Coordinates of C-alpha atoms and ligand atoms in Angstrom, one line a residue:
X1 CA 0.0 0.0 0.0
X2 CA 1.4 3.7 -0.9
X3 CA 1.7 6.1 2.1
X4 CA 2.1 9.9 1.8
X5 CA 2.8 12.1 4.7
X6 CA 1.7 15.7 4.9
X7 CA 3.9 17.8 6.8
X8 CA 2.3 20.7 8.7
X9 CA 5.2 23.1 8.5
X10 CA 3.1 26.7 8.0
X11 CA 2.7 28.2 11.4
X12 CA 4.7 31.1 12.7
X13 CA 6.1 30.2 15.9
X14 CA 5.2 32.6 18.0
X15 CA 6.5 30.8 21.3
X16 CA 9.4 29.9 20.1
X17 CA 9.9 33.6 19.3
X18 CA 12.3 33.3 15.8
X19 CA 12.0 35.8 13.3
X20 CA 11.3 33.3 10.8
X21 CA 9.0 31.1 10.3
X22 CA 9.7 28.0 12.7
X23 CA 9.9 25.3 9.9
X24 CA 12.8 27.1 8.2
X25 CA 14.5 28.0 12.2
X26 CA 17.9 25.9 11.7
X27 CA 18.9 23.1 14.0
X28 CA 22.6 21.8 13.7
X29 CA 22.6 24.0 10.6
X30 CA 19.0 22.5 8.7
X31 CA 16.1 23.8 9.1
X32 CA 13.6 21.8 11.0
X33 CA 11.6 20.7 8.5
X34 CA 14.5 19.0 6.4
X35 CA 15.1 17.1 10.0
X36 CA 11.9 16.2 10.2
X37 CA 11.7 14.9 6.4
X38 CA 15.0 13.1 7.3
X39 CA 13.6 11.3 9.5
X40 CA 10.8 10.1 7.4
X41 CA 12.8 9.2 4.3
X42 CA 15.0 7.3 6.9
X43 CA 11.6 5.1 7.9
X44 CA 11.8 4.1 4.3
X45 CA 7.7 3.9 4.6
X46 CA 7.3 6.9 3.2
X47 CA 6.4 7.3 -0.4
X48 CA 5.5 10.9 -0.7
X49 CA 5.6 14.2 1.2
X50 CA 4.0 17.1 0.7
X51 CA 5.0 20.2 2.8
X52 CA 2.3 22.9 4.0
X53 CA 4.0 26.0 4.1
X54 CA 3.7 29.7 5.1
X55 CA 2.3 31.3 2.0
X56 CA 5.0 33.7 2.0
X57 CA 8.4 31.0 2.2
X58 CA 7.4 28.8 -0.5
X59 CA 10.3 29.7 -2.6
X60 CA 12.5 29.4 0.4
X61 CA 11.2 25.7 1.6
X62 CA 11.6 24.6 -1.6
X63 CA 15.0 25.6 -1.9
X64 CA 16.3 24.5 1.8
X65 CA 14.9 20.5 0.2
X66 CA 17.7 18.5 -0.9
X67 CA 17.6 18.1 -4.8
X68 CA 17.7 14.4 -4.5
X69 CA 14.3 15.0 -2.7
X70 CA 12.7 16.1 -5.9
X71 CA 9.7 13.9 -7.4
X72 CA 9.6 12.9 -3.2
X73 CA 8.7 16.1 -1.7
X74 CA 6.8 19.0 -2.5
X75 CA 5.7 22.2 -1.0
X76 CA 2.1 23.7 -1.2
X77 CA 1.0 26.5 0.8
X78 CA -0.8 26.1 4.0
X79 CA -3.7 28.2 6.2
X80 CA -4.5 30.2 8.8
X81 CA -4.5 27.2 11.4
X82 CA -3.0 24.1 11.3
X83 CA -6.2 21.7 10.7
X84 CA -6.4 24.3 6.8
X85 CA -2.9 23.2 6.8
X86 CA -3.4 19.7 6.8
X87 CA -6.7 20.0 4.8
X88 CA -4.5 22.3 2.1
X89 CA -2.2 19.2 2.0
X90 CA -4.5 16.5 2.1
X91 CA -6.3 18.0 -1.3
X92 CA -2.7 17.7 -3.6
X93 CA -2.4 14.3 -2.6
X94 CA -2.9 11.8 -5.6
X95 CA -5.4 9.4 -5.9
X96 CA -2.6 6.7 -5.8
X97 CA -1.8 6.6 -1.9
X98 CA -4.0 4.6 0.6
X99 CA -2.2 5.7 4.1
X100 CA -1.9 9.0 4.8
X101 CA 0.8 10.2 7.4
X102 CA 0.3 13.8 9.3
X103 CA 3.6 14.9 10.9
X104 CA 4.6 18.2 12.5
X105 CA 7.7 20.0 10.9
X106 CA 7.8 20.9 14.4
X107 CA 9.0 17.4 15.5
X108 CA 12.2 17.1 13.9
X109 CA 13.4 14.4 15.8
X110 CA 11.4 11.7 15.8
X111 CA 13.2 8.5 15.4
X112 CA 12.1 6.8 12.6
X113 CA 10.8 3.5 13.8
X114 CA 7.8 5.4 15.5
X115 CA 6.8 6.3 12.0
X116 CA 7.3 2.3 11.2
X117 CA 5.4 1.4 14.0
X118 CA 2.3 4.0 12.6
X119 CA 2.7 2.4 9.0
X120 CA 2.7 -1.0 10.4
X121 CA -0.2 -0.7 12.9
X122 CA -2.1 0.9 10.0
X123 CA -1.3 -2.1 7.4
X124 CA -2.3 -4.4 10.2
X125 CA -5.6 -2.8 10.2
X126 CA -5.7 0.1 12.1
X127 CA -7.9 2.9 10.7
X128 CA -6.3 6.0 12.6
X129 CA -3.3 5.3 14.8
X130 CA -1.2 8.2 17.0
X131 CA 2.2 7.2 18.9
X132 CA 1.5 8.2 23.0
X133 CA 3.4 8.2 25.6
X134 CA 2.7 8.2 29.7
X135 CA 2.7 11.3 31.1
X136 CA 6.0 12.0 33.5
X137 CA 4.3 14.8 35.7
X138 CA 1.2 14.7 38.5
X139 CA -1.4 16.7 36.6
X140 CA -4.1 18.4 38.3
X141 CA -7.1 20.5 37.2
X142 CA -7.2 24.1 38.5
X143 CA -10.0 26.7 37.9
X144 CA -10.0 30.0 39.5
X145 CA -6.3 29.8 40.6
X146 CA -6.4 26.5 43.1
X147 CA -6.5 22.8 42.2
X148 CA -10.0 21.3 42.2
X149 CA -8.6 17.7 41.7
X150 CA -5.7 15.6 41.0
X151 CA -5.9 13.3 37.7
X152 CA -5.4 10.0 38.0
X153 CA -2.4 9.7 35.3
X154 CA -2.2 6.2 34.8
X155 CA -4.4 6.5 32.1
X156 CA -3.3 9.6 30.4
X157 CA -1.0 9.8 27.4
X158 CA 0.3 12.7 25.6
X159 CA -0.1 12.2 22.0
X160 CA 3.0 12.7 19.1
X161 CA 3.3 12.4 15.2
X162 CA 3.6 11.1 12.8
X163 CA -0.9 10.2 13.0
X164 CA -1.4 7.8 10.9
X165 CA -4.9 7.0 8.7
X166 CA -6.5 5.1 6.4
X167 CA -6.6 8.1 3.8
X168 CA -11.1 7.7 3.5
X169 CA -10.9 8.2 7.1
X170 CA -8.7 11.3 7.0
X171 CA -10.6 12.7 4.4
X172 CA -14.0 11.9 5.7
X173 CA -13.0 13.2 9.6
X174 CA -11.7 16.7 7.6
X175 CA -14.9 16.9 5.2
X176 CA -17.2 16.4 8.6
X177 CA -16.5 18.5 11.1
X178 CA -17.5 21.9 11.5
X179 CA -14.9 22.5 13.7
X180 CA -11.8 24.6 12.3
X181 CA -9.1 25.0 15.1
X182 CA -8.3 21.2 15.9
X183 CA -4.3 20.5 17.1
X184 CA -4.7 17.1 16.1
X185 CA -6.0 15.2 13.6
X186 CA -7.1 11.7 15.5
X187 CA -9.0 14.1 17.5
X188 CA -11.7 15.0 14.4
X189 CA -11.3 11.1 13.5
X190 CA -12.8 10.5 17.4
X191 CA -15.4 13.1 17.1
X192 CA -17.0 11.3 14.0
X193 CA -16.6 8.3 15.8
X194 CA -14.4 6.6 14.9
X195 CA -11.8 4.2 16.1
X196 CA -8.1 5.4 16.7
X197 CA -5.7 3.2 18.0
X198 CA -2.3 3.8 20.0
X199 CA 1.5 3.0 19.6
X200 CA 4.6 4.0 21.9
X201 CA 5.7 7.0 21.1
X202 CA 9.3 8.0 22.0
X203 CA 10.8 11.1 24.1
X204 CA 13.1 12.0 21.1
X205 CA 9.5 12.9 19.1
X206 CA 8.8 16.4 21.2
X207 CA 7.6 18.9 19.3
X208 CA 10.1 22.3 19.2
X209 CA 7.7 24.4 20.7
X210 CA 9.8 27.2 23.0
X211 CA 13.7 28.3 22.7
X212 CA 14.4 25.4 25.6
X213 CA 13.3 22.7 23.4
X214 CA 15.5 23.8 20.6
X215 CA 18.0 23.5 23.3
X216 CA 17.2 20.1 23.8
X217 CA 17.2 19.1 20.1
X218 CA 20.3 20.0 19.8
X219 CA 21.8 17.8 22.3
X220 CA 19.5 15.1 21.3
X221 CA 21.7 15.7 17.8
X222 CA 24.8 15.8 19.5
X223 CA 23.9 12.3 21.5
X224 CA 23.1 10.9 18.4
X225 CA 26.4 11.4 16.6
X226 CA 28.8 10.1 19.6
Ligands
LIG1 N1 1.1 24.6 11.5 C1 0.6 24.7 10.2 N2 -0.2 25.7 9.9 C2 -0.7 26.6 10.8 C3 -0.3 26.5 12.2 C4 0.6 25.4 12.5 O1 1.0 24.0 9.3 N3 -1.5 27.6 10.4 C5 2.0 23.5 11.9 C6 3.3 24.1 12.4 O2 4.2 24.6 11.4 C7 3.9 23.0 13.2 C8 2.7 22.2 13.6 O3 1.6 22.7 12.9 O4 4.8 22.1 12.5 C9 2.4 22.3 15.1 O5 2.1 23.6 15.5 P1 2.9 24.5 16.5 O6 4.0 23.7 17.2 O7 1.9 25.2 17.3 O8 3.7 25.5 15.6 P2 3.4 27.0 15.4 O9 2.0 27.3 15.2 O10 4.3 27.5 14.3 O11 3.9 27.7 16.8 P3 3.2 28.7 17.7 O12 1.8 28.1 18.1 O13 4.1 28.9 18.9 O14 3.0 30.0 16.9
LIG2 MG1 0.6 26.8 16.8

């Protein structure tokens, strides 16, 4: 079965406070998104990417891609929010690929057998599948400046990319919701009622968010090479 990934990569990143957009922010000298790409052409389950962009750095994605990328990846522009990014994505892709892939530029780093583990929970069935993993601190709820409970977190996940789908169920989960702000993609697939299911995820898959976690990144590079 053909997968395609889209690659959200059009938002401004305002928190992590760079005076470019954060796709094109370099890391180890590449900009994210070329990481993030790596990482999926290193999965080798990846048969196309297209990359949603700011409107305004088209030229300058396409240029940062490595030219024996070309006929792999491709650039389109993206929206005001992320889920118009991944719907502007979603409508290049041809009518060839059955799995669709949605991974954040923003997660450079993540090692490519969590992609595997997507692609092969999807081609074992799977409809929708996100890579999770257990939440390291207590959480509590707080309203009106004090706690009103403590979460039991043994059942609590925080959720990663690359979200994986059956490409009917991506495009139905876009095509029914009336909603137009979602962070996540599983999350329209749940409200349509559907079934997503759960891999591990894996620390290294953090999404670049603030100047710490660029910080982090680069030592996660660093580790990597020794
Ligand atoms: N994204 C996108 N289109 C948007 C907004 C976000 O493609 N209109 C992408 C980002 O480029 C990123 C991913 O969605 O790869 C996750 O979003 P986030 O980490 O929030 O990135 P930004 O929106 O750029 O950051 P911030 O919210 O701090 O501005
Ligand atoms: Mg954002």
């Amino acid at each position: 079965m053909s997968t395609a990934a889209i690659v959200p990569a059009a938002g401004g990143g305002v928190r992590l406070g760079a005076e470019r957009p954060k796709a094109l922010v370099p890391l180890a000298g590449e900009p994210l998104v070329v990481h993030a790409l790596r990482a999926l052409r290193a999965s080798e389950v990846v048969d196309r990417v297209v990359v949603v962009g700011p409107p305004t750095a088209l030229d300058e994605l396409t240029e940062a891609m490595p030219s024996d990328w070309t006929g792999w990846a491709s650039v389109v522009a993206g929206g005001a929010v992320r889920q118009a990014s991944v719907a502007a994505g979603l409508e290049t892709l041809s009518d060839e690929h059955e799995l669709v892939l949605v991974h954040d530029a923003a997660r450079a780093l993540v090692p490519p057998a969590v992609v595997t583990r997507v692609v092969d929970a999807l081609l074992a069935g799977a409809p929708a599948v996100i890579p999770v993993v257990p939440m390291n601190d207590t959480v509590k709820r707080v309203g009106d400046g004090r706690v009103i409970e403590t979460v039991d977190r043994t059942s609590l996940y925080a959720v990663q990319t690359p979200q994986g789908f059956r490409r009917d169920v991506l495009t139905a989960a876009h095509a029914s919701t009336t909603e137009t702000a979602a962070t996540d993609d599983a999350g329209l697939v749940e409200r349509s009622g559907g079934v997503v299911c759960v891999v591990d995820g894996d620390a290294e898959a953090f999404k670049i968010t603030r100047p710490l976690d660029l910080a982090l990144a680069e030592a996660v590079l660093s580790s990597r090479r020794r």
